[in-house]
XYZ file of N, CA, C and O in Angstrom:
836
model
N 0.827 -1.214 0.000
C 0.000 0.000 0.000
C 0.861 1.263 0.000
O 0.811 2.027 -0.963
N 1.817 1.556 1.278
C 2.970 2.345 1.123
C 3.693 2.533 -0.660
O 4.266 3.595 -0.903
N 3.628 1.793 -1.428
C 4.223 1.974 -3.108
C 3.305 2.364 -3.259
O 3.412 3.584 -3.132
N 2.045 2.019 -3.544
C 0.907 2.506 -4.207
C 0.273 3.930 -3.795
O -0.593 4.389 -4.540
N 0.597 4.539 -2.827
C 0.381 5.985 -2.340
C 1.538 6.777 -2.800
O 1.333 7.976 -2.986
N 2.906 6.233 -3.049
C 4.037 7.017 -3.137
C 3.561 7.126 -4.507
O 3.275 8.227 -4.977
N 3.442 5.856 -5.298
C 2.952 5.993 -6.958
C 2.284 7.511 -7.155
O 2.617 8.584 -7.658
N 1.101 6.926 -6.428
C -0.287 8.324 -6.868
C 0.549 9.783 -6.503
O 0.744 10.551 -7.445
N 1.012 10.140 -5.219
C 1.236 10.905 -4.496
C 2.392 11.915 -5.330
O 2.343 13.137 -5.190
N 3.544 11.179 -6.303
C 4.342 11.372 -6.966
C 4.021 12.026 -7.898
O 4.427 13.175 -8.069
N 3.090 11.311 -8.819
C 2.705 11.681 -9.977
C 1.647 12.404 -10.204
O 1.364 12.970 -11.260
N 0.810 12.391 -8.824
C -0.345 13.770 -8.865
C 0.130 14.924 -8.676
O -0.663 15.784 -9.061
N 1.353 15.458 -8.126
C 2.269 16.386 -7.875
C 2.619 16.816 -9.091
O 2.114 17.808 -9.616
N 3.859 15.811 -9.827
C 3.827 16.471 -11.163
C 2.930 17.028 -12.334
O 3.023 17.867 -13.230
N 2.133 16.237 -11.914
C 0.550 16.447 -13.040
C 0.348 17.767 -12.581
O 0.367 18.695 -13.389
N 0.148 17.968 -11.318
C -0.477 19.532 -10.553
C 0.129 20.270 -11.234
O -0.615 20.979 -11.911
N 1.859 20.557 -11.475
C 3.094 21.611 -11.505
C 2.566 21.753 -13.317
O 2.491 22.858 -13.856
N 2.319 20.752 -13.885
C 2.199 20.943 -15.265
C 0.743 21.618 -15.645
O 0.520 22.393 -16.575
N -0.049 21.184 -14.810
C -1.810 21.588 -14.940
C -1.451 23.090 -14.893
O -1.620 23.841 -15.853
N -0.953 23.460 -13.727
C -0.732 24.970 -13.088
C 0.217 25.623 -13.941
O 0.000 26.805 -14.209
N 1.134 25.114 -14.369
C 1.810 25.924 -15.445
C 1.287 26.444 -16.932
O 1.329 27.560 -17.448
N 0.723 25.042 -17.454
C -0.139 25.770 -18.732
C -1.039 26.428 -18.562
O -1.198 27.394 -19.308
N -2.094 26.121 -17.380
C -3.066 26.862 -17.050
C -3.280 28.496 -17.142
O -4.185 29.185 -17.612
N -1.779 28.866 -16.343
C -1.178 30.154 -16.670
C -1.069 30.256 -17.336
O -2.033 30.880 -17.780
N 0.137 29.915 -18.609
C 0.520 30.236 -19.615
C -1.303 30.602 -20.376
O -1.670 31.717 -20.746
N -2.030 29.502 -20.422
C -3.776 29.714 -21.024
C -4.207 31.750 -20.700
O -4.538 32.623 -21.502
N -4.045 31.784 -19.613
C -4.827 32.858 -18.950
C -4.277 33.714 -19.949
O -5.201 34.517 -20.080
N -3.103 34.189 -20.990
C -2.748 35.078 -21.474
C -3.641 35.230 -22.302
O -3.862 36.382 -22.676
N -4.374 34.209 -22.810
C -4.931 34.318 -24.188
C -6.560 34.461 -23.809
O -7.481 35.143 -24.256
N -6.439 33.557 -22.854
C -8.367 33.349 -22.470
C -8.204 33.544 -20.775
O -7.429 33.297 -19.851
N -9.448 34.136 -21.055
C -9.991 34.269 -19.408
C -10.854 33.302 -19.134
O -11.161 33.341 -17.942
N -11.449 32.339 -19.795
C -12.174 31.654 -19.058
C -11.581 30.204 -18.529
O -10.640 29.606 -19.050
N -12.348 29.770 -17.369
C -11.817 28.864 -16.729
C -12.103 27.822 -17.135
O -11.325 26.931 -16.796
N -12.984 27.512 -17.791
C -13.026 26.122 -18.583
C -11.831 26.420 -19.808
O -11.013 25.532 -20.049
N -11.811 27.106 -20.200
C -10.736 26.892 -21.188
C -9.045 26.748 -20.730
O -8.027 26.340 -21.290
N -9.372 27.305 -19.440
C -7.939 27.369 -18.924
C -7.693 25.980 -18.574
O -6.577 25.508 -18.797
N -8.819 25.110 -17.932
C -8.719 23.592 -17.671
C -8.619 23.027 -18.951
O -7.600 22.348 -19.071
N -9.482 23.086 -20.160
C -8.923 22.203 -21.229
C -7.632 22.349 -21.323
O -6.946 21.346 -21.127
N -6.847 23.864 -21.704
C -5.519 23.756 -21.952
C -4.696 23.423 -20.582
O -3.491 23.222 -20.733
N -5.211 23.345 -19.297
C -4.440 22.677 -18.254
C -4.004 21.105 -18.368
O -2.989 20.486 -18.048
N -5.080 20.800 -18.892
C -5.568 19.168 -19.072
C -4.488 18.588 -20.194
O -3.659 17.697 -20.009
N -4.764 19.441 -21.568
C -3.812 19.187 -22.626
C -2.341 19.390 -22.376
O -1.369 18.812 -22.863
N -2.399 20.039 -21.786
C -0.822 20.397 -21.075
C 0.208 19.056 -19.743
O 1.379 18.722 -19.560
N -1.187 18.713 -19.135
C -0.494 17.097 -18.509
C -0.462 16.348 -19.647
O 0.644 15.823 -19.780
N -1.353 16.042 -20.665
C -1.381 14.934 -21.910
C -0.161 14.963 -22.073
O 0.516 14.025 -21.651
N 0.536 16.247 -22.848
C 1.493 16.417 -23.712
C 2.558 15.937 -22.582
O 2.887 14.751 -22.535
N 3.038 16.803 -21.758
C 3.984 15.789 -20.587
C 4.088 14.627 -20.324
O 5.100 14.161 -19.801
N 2.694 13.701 -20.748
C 2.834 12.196 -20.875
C 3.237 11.462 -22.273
O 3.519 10.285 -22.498
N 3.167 12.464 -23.025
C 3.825 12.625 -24.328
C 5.110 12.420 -24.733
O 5.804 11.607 -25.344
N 5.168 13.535 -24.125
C 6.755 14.412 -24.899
C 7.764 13.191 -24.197
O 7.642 12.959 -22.994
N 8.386 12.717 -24.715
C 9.434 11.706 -24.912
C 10.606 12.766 -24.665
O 10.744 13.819 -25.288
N 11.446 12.273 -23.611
C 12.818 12.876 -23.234
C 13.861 11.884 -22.714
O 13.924 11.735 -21.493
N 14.591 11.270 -23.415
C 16.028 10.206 -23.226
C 14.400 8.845 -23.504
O 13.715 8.737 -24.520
N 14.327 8.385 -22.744
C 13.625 6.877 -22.461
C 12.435 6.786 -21.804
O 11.713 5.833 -21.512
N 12.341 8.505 -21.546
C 11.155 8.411 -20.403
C 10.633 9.711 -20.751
O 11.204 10.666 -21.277
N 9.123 9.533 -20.257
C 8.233 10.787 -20.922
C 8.577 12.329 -19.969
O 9.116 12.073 -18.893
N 8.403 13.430 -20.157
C 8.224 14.407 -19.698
C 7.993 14.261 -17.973
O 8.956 14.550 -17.263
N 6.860 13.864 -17.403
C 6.243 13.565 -16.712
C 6.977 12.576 -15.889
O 7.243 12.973 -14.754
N 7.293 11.606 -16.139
C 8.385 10.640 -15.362
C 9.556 11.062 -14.996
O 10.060 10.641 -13.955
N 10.281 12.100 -15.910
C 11.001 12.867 -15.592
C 10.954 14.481 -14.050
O 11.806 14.974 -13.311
N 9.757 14.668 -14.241
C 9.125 15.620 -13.705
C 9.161 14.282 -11.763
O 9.764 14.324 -10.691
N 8.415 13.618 -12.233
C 8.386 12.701 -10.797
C 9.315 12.474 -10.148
O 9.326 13.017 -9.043
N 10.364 11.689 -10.478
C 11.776 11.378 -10.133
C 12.507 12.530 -9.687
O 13.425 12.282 -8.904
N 12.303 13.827 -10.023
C 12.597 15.081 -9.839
C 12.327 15.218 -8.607
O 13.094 14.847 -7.719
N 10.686 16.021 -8.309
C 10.600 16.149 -6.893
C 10.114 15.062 -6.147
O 9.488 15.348 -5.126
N 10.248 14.002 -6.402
C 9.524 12.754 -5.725
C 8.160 12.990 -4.762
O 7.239 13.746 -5.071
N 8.229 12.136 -3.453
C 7.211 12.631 -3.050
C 6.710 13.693 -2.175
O 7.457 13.888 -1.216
N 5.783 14.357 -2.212
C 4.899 15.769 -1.588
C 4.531 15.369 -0.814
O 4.124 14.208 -0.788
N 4.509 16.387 0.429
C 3.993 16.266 1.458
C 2.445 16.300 1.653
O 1.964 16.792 0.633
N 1.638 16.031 2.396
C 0.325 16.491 1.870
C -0.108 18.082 2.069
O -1.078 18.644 1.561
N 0.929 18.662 2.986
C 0.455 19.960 2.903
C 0.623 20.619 1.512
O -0.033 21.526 0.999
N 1.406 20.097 1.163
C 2.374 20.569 -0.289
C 1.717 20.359 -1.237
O 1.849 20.976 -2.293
N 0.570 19.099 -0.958
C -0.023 18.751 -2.697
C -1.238 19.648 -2.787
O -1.747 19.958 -3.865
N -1.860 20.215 -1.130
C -3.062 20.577 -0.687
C -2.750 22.202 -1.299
O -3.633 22.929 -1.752
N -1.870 22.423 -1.236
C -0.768 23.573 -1.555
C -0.815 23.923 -3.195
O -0.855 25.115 -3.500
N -0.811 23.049 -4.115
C -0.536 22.680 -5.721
C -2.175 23.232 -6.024
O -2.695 24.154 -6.651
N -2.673 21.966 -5.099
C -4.525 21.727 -5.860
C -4.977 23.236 -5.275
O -5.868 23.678 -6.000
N -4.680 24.047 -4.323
C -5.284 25.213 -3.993
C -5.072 26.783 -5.204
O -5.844 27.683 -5.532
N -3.453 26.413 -5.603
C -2.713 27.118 -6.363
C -3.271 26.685 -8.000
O -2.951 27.392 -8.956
N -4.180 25.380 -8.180
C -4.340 24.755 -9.451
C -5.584 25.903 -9.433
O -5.596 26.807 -10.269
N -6.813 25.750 -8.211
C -7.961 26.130 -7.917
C -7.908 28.066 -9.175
O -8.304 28.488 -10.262
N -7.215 28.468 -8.080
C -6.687 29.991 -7.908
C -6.487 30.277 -9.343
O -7.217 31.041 -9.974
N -5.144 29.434 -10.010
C -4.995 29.989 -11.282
C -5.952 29.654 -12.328
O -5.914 30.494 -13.228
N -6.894 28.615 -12.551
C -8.082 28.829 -12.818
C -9.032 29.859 -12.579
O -9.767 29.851 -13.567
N -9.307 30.512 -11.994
C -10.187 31.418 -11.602
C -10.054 32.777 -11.648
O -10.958 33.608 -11.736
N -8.584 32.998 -11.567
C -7.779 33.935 -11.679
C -7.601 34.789 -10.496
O -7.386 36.001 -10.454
N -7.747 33.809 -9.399
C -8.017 34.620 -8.037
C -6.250 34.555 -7.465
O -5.278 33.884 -7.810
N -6.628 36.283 -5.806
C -5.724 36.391 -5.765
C -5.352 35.480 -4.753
O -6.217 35.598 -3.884
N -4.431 34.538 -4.363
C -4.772 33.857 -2.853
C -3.757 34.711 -1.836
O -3.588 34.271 -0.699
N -3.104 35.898 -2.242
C -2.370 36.759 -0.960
C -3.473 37.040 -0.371
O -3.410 37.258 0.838
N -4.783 37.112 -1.049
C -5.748 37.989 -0.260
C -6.459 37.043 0.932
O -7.330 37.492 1.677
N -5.991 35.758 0.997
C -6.644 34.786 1.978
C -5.478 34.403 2.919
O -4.429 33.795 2.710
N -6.087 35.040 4.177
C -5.314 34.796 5.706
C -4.639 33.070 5.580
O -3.518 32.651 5.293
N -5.665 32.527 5.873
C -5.408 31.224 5.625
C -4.126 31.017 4.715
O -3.094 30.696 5.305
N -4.097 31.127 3.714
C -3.377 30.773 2.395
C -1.911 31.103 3.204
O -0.990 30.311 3.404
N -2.022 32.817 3.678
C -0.737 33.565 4.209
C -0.586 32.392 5.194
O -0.250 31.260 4.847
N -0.776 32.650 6.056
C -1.151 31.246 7.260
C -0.111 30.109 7.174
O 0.811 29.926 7.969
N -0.399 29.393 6.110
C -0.114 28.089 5.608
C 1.182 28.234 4.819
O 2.203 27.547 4.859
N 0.872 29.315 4.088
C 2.545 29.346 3.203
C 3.758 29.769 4.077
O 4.923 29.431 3.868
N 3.317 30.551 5.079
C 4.580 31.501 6.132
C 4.666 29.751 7.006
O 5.752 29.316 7.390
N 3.875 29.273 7.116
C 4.177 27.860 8.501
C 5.400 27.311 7.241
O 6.600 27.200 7.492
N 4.806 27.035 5.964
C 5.875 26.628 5.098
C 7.470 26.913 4.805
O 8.478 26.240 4.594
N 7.154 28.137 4.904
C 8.604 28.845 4.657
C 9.385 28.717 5.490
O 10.508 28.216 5.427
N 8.524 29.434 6.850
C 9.466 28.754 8.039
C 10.163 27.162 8.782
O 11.167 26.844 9.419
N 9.163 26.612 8.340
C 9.638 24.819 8.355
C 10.909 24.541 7.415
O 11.944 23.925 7.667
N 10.429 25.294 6.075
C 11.450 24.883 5.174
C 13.233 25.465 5.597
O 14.263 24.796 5.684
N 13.022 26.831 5.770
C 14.146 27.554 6.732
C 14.583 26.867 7.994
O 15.608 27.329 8.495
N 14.116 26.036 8.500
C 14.313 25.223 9.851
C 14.801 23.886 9.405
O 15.354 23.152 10.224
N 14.672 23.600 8.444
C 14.947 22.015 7.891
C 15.867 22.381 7.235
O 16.935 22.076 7.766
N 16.009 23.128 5.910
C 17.030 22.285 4.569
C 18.272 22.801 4.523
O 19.169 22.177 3.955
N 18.561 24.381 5.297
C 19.910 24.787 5.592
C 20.531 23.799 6.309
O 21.478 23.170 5.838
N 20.059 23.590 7.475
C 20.546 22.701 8.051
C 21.095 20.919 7.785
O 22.130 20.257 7.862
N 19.859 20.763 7.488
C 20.101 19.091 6.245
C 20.953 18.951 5.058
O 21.312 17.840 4.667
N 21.339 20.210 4.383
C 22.532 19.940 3.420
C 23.721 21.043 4.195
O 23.994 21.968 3.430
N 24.175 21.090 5.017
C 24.901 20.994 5.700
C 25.538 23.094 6.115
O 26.618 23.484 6.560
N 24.628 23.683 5.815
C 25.060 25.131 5.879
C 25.030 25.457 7.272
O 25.378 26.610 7.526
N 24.622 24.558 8.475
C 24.638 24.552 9.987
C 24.925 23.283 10.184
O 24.633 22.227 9.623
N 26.005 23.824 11.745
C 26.495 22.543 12.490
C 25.379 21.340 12.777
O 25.564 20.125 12.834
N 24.179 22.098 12.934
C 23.176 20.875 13.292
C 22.157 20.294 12.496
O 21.450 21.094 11.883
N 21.956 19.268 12.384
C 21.517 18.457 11.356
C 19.922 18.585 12.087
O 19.588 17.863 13.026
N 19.184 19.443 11.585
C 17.581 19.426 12.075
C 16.573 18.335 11.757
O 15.682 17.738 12.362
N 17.107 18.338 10.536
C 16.305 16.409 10.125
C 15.728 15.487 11.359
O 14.641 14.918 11.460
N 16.997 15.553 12.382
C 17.262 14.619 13.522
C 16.056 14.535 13.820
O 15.398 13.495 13.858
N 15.609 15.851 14.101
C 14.391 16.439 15.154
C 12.881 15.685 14.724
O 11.849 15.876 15.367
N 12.965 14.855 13.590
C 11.564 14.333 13.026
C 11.621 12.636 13.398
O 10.696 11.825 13.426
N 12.835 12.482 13.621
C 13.122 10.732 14.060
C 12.544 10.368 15.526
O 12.076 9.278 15.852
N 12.663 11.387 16.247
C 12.153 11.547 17.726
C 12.714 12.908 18.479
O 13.355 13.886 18.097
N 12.069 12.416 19.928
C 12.156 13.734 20.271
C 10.484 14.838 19.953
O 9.715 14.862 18.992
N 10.498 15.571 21.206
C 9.481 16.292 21.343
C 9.546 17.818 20.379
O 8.501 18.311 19.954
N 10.404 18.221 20.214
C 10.556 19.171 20.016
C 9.656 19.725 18.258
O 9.265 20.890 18.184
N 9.525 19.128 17.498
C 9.228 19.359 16.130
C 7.528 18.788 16.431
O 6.654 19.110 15.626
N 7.195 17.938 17.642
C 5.690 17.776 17.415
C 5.127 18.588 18.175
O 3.898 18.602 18.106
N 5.955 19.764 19.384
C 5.583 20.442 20.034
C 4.725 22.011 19.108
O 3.651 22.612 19.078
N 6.211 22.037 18.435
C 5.779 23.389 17.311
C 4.729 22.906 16.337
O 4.160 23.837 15.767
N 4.301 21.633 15.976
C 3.147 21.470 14.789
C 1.878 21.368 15.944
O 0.754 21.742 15.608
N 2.121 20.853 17.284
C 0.654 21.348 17.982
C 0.506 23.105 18.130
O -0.623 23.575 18.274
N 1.323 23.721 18.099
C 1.230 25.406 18.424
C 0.405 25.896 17.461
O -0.527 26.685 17.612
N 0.968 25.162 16.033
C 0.515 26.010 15.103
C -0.462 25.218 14.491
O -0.801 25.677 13.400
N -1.159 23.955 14.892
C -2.318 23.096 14.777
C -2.661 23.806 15.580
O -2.228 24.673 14.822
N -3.164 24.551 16.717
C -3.609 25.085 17.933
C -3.940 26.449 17.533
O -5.078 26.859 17.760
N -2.933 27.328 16.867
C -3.331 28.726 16.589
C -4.404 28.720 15.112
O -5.111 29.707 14.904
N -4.428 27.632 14.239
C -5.164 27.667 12.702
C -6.554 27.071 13.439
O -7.583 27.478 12.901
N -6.723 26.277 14.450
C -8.102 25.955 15.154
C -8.698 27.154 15.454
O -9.719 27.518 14.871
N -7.971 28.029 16.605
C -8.150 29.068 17.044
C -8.803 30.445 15.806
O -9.917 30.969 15.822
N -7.833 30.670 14.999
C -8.239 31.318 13.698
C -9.221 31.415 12.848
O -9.615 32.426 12.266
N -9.820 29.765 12.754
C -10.672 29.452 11.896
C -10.873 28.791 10.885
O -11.897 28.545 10.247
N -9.087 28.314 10.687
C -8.670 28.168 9.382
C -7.821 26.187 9.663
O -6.799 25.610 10.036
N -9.124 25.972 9.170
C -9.788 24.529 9.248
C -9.530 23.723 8.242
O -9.343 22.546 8.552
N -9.436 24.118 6.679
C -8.544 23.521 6.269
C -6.819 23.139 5.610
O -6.419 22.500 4.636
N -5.851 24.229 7.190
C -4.493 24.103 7.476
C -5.361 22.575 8.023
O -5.826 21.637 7.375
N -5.295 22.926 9.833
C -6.189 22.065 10.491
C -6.517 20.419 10.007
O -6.120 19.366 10.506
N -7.239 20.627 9.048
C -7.472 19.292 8.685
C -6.184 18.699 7.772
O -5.864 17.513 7.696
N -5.614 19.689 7.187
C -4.484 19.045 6.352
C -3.328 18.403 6.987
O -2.801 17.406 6.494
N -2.794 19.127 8.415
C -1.648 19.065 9.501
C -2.205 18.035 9.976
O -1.382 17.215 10.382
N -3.619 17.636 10.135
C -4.211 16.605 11.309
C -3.746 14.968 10.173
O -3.186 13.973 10.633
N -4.118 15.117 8.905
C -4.204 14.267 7.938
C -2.488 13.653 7.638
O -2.144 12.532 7.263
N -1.463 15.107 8.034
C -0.163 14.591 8.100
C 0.704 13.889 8.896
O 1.773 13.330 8.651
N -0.187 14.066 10.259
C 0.275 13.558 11.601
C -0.442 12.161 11.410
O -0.155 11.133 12.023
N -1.379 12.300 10.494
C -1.984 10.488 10.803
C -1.194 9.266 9.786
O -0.957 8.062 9.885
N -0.972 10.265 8.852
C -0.066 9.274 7.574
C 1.400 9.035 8.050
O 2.148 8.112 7.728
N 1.673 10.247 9.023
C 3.120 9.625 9.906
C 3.399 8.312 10.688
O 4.333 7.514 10.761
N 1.567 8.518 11.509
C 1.921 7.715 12.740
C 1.549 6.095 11.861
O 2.213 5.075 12.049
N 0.304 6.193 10.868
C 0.331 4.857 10.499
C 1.830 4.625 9.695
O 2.339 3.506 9.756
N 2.363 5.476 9.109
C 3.393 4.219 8.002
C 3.101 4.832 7.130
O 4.162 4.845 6.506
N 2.128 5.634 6.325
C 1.567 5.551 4.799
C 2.856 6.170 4.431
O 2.656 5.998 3.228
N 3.996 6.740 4.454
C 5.147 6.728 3.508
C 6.118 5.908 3.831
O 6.077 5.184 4.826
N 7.507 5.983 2.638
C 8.300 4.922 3.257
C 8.790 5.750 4.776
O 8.716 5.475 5.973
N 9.332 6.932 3.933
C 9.572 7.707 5.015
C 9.137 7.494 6.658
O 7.979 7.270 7.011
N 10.001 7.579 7.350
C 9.780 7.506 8.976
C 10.233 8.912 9.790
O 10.293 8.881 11.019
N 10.489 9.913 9.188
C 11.009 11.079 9.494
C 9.378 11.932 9.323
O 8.901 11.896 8.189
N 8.670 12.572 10.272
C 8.075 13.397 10.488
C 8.301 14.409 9.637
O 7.615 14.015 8.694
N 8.707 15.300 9.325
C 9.288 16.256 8.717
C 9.004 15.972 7.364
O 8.573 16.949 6.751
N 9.153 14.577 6.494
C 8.704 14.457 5.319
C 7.256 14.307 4.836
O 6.888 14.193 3.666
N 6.363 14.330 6.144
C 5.078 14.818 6.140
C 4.514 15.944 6.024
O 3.478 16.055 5.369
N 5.183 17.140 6.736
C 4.615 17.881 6.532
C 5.116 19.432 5.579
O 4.453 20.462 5.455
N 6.052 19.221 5.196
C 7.095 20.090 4.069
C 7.591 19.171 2.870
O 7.377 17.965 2.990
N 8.069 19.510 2.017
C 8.756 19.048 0.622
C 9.358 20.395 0.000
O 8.915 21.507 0.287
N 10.315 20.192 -0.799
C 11.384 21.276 -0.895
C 9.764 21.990 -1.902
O 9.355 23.119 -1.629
N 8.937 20.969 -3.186
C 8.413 22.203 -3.952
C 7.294 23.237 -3.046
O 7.188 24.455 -3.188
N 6.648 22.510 -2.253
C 5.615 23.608 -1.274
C 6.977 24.946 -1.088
O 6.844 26.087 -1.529
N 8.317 24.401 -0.284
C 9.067 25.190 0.504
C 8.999 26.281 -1.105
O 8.122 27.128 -1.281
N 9.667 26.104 -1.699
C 9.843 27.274 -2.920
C 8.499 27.668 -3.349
O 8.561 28.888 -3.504
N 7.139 27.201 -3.661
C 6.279 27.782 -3.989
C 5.867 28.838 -2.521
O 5.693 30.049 -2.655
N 5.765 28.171 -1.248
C 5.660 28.951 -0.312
C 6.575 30.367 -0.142
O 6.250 31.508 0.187
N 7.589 29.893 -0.439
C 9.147 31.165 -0.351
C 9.478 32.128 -0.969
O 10.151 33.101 -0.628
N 8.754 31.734 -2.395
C 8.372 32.893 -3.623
C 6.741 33.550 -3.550
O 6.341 34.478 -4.254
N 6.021 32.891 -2.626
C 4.367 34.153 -2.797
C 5.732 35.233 -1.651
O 6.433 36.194 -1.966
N 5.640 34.735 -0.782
C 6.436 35.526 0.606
C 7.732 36.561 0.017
O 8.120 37.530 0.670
N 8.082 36.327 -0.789
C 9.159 37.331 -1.468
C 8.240 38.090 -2.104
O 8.590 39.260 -1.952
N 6.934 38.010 -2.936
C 6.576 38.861 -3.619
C 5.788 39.451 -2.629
O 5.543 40.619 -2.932
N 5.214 39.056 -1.398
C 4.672 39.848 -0.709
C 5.593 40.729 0.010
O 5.085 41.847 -0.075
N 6.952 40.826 0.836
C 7.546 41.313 1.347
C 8.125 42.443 0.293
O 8.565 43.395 0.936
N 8.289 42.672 -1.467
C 8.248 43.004 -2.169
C 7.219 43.843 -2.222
O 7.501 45.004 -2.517
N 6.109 43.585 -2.020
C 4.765 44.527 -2.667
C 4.745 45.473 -1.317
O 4.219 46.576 -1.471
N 5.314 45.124 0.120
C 4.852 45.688 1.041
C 5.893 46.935 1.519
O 5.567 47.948 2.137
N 7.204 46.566 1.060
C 8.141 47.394 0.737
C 8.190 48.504 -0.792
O 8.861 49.517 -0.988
N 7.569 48.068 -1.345
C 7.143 49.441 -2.121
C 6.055 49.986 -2.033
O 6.025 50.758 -2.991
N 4.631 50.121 -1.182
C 3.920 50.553 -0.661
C 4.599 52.221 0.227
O 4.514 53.438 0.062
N 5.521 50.844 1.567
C 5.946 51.641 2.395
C 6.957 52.896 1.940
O 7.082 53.969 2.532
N 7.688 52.433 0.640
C 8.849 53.612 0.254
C 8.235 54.515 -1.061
O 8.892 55.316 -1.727
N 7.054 54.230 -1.217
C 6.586 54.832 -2.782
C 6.793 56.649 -1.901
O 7.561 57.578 -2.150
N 5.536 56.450 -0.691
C 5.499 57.911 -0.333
C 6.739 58.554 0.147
O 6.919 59.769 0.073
N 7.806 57.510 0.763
C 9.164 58.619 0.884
C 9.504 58.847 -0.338
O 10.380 59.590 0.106
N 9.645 58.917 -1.428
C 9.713 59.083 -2.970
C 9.095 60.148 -3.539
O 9.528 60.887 -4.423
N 7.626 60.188 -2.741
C 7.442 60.836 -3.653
C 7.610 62.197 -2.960
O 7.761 63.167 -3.703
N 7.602 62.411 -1.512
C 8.239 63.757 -0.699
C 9.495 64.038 -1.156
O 9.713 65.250 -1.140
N 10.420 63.363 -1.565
C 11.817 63.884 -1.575
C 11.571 64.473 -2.911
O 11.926 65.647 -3.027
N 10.988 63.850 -4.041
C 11.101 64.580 -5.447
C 10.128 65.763 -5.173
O 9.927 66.634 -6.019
N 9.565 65.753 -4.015
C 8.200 67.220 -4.393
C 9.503 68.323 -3.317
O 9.277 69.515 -3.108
């Protein structure tokens, strides 16, 4: 069962990254959302297509980021939702919520795991209190908030840990994956971006008056 979830789990990920990419690329031409799904749709086809060395597009794409966390895929299908619709998701607490828990997990894990700090944080998902202490805080503050489906997604990651459902036995590969960490790490740059030229437009425009 563990292969057969990594199977799906793998390859619904890549399918997502390809859906969401043409999808966009669609929006230039058409605004509507059914059309943005046909050309989303045609856009996984062709990835199962396109032939590269021995293996299709898509197989290539898998082996790449292997498997997603479920916050991460919950993360893809929300971002699939959005660029269909053409909505903004900075504008949803929640969304902010979920991508900043991301960024920061990811900042807490992968410096450390490829070796840019003395301490190997990975450790912290093998045992030890410390990494299930911080996912009850912030399971505890998204209850509190309202924002129910972080909540149900964090609750859904802690259960696929404790049964087995990956090969994985490291906590940590439940609830982050490097693509959430970069899709999370880039809304957060463009927001820290949009909020810093807000704040400096008006010193700008006093000094030129």
């Amino acid at each position: 069962m563990t292969t057969t979830l990594d199977f799906l789990m793998n390859r619904t990920s890549a399918m997502l990254i390809v859906f969401i990419v043409s999808a966009a690329v669609a929006g230039f031409v058409t605004k509507s959302p059914a059309r943005r799904a046909v050309l989303g749709m045609a856009g996984v086809l062709g990835a199962f297509l396109i032939a590269v060395s021995t293996r299709s597009l898509i197989e290539w794409m898998t082996s790449a980021i292997e498997r997603p966390s479920l916050p991460g895929l919950v993360v893809l299908v929300v971002l699939a939702i959005a660029t269909l619709n053409n909505q903004r998701l900075a504008a949803s607490g929640e969304f902010r919520f979920g991508t900043l828990m991301l960024t920061l997990a990811g900042f807490a894990l992968y410096p450390a795991a490829v070796g840019f700090l003395n301490y190997d944080s990975y450790v912290l998902g093998f045992s030890g209190y410390l990494l299930p202490v911080a996912i009850a805080i912030v399971l505890g503050y998204a209850i509190l908030r309202g924002y129910f489906i972080t909540a149900l997604t964090l609750n859904a990651a802690i259960i696929a840990f404790l049964v087995g459902a990956g090969q994985s036995r490291n906590l940590w590969d439940y609830i982050v994956d490097p693509v959430a960490w970069i899709i999370a790490t880039g809304m957060w740059i463009v927001l820290a971006n949009q909020f810093l030229a807000v704040r400096l437009r008006p010193a700008k425009a006093l000094a030129q008056a």
